[in-house]
Short mmCIF file of C-alpha atoms in Angstrom, two decimals:
data_model
loop_
_atom_site.label_atom_id
_atom_site.label_comp_id
_atom_site.label_asym_id
_atom_site.label_seq_id
_atom_site.Cartn_x
_atom_site.Cartn_y
_atom_site.Cartn_z
CA MET A 2 117.67 -196.61 -105.52
CA ALA A 3 113.96 -197.02 -105.16
CA MET A 4 113.52 -197.69 -108.90
CA THR A 5 115.91 -200.55 -109.19
CA ASP A 6 114.66 -204.17 -108.71
CA SER A 7 117.98 -205.37 -107.40
CA HIS A 8 120.32 -204.14 -104.74
CA HIS A 9 123.17 -205.90 -106.58
CA ARG A 10 123.15 -203.82 -109.77
CA PHE A 11 125.35 -201.17 -108.28
CA GLU A 12 127.33 -200.38 -105.21
CA PHE A 13 128.26 -197.40 -103.11
CA GLN A 14 131.83 -196.46 -102.42
CA ARG A 15 133.39 -194.50 -99.69
CA LEU A 16 136.93 -193.42 -98.84
CA HIS A 17 138.40 -195.16 -95.81
CA GLY A 18 137.74 -193.06 -92.74
CA MET A 19 135.02 -190.99 -94.27
CA GLY A 20 131.30 -191.35 -94.45
CA GLU A 21 130.93 -194.41 -92.34
CA GLU A 22 127.61 -193.50 -90.89
CA VAL A 23 125.84 -192.79 -94.16
CA HIS A 24 127.27 -196.00 -95.70
CA GLU A 25 126.33 -198.17 -92.72
CA VAL A 26 122.69 -197.04 -93.11
CA ALA A 27 122.73 -197.89 -96.83
CA ARG A 28 124.31 -201.23 -96.13
CA LYS A 29 122.40 -202.35 -93.01
CA LYS A 30 118.97 -200.73 -93.60
CA PHE A 31 118.75 -201.07 -97.28
CA GLY A 32 121.06 -203.98 -98.15
CA TYR A 33 123.25 -202.06 -100.65
CA HIS A 34 126.82 -203.10 -101.29
CA CYS A 35 129.31 -200.55 -100.08
CA ARG A 36 132.99 -200.81 -101.03
CA ILE A 37 135.59 -199.15 -98.95
CA TYR A 38 138.63 -197.83 -100.90
CA ALA A 39 141.84 -196.13 -100.07
CA PRO A 40 143.86 -194.04 -102.47
CA VAL A 41 147.30 -195.35 -103.49
CA GLY A 42 150.25 -193.20 -104.54
CA ALA A 43 152.98 -190.92 -103.35
CA ARG A 44 152.60 -189.10 -100.01
CA GLU A 45 152.37 -185.64 -101.64
CA ASP A 46 149.70 -186.79 -104.04
CA LEU A 47 147.65 -188.48 -101.31
CA LEU A 48 147.79 -185.55 -98.98
CA ALA A 49 146.33 -183.18 -101.64
CA TYR A 50 143.71 -185.77 -102.54
CA LEU A 51 142.60 -186.23 -98.90
CA VAL A 52 142.50 -182.48 -98.28
CA ARG A 53 140.19 -182.05 -101.35
CA ARG A 54 137.88 -184.79 -100.05
CA ILE A 55 137.75 -183.30 -96.57
CA LEU A 56 137.00 -179.81 -98.01
CA GLU A 57 134.29 -181.24 -100.26
CA ASN A 58 132.60 -183.16 -97.44
CA GLY A 59 133.12 -180.27 -94.96
CA ALA A 60 131.57 -177.58 -97.18
CA ASN A 61 128.20 -176.33 -96.15
CA SER A 62 126.91 -177.15 -99.54
CA SER A 63 127.99 -180.81 -99.35
CA PHE A 64 125.38 -183.57 -99.44
CA LEU A 65 126.46 -184.89 -96.05
CA ASN A 66 126.12 -181.46 -94.30
CA GLN A 67 122.78 -180.92 -95.98
CA LEU A 68 121.58 -184.30 -95.03
CA VAL A 69 122.03 -183.64 -91.25
CA ASP A 70 120.81 -180.02 -91.41
CA THR A 71 117.21 -180.13 -90.29
CA ASP A 72 116.60 -176.61 -91.66
CA ILE A 73 117.09 -177.80 -95.23
CA PRO A 74 113.94 -179.57 -96.71
CA VAL A 75 114.53 -183.21 -97.71
CA GLY A 76 113.19 -182.43 -101.21
CA GLU A 77 115.98 -179.87 -101.64
CA VAL A 78 118.61 -182.23 -100.40
CA ALA A 79 117.44 -185.05 -102.63
CA SER A 80 116.45 -182.89 -105.58
CA ASP A 81 116.65 -184.31 -109.08
CA PRO A 82 120.10 -183.68 -110.60
CA ILE A 83 118.68 -183.78 -114.16
CA GLU A 84 116.12 -181.14 -113.27
CA LYS A 85 118.97 -179.01 -111.93
CA VAL A 86 120.96 -179.33 -115.14
CA ARG A 87 117.79 -178.46 -117.08
CA GLU A 88 117.50 -175.23 -115.08
CA LEU A 89 121.09 -174.37 -116.05
CA ARG A 90 120.78 -175.31 -119.71
CA HIS A 91 120.72 -171.74 -120.84
CA SER A 92 124.15 -171.15 -119.23
CA ILE A 93 125.77 -174.29 -120.59
CA PRO A 94 128.11 -174.51 -122.35
CA ASN A 95 130.09 -171.49 -121.42
CA PRO A 96 131.08 -169.91 -124.74
CA SER A 97 134.38 -168.67 -123.29
CA VAL A 98 135.56 -172.26 -122.63
CA ARG A 99 136.93 -173.82 -125.80
CA LYS A 100 135.87 -177.24 -126.86
CA PRO A 101 138.71 -179.81 -126.54
CA SER A 102 139.23 -179.91 -130.38
CA ASN A 103 139.74 -176.14 -130.37
CA ILE A 104 142.08 -175.65 -127.38
CA PHE A 105 144.94 -174.61 -129.70
CA GLY A 106 142.84 -171.86 -131.39
CA ASP A 107 143.42 -171.38 -135.07
CA SER A 108 147.01 -172.83 -135.02
CA ARG A 109 145.81 -176.41 -135.20
CA THR A 110 143.00 -178.87 -134.34
CA ASN A 111 143.61 -180.91 -131.14
CA SER A 112 143.80 -184.65 -131.50
CA LYS A 113 140.64 -186.54 -130.56
CA GLY A 114 142.29 -188.74 -127.90
CA ILE A 115 141.29 -192.20 -127.08
CA ASP A 116 140.25 -193.61 -123.73
CA LEU A 117 142.59 -196.67 -123.68
CA ALA A 118 140.52 -198.17 -120.81
CA ASP A 119 137.29 -198.09 -122.90
CA VAL A 120 136.89 -201.49 -124.55
CA ASN A 121 134.59 -200.13 -127.28
CA ALA A 122 137.00 -197.28 -127.98
CA MET A 123 139.84 -199.78 -128.37
CA LYS A 124 137.84 -202.12 -130.68
CA ALA A 125 137.06 -199.17 -132.91
CA LEU A 126 140.75 -198.14 -132.91
CA TYR A 127 141.86 -201.59 -133.82
CA GLY A 128 139.28 -201.73 -136.60
CA GLU A 129 140.62 -198.52 -138.09
CA MET A 130 144.18 -199.75 -137.69
CA GLU A 131 143.30 -203.03 -139.59
CA GLN A 132 143.46 -201.33 -143.03
CA TYR A 133 147.19 -200.63 -142.37
CA ARG A 134 148.17 -204.13 -141.13
CA ASN A 135 150.21 -204.95 -144.31
CA SER A 136 151.48 -201.46 -144.95
CA GLU A 137 155.12 -200.44 -144.78
CA TRP A 138 156.66 -196.98 -144.25
CA HIS A 139 160.23 -196.03 -144.76
CA ALA A 140 161.88 -193.07 -143.03
CA GLY A 141 164.74 -191.31 -144.55
CA ARG A 142 167.54 -189.27 -142.98
CA SER A 143 167.40 -185.49 -142.94
CA ASP A 144 170.72 -183.70 -142.48
CA LEU A 145 169.23 -180.34 -141.68
CA VAL A 146 166.17 -179.44 -139.69
CA SER A 147 164.98 -175.86 -139.08
CA ASP A 148 163.66 -174.65 -135.77
CA PRO A 149 159.86 -174.25 -136.20
CA ASN A 150 159.85 -171.23 -134.09
CA ASN A 151 162.80 -169.68 -135.91
CA PRO A 152 162.95 -171.07 -139.55
CA THR A 153 166.29 -169.35 -140.30
CA GLU A 154 167.96 -171.26 -137.43
CA VAL A 155 169.15 -174.67 -138.62
CA ILE A 156 169.20 -177.44 -136.05
CA CYS A 157 171.85 -180.04 -136.79
CA ASN A 158 170.95 -183.62 -137.27
CA PRO A 159 171.52 -185.51 -134.04
CA ASP A 160 171.94 -188.78 -135.82
CA THR A 161 175.12 -187.64 -137.64
CA PRO A 162 178.06 -188.83 -135.51
CA THR A 163 180.60 -186.39 -136.92
CA ASN A 164 178.44 -183.41 -136.18
CA PRO A 165 179.81 -181.39 -133.22
CA SER A 166 176.14 -180.29 -132.40
CA ARG A 167 175.03 -183.89 -131.97
CA HIS A 168 172.53 -183.12 -129.18
CA GLY A 169 170.35 -180.74 -131.28
CA CYS A 170 172.33 -177.57 -130.65
CA SER A 171 172.28 -175.11 -133.53
CA ASN A 172 175.51 -174.39 -135.54
#
């Protein structure tokens, strides 16, 4: 915060009903923008979300609890997160945690996935799709399909109206 030349380059956010005191100090004393938000969704989802927020904020290790604890030095509360990561660099990444591309092990490579909310990712996707703009593909009918888990079991073609196993049941 001290390094920015403008209080308008970013904003703080807080969940409605939580952290009012801290955000009021940031807003009034330092002039930072503070947005209040409320989660939206089904009651069951919201309850779990709110419980997680309360547990996080109520934990002894939470920033808010450390902030008001006079026994914890200010330098420890406001320590540099980059320096903390550097201290952990020898333990990151955990070799027992597979990379996203390897979550299926040797059976297959996982798809890369695309963040559809990322404008740059979407531009790149559209750029790659452009080469196929005038392409045509034709799909043909297959009367018999085998179960991939049991190749000897034939699954009937559900698009054959005369087939008694129309809904994918085996014959």
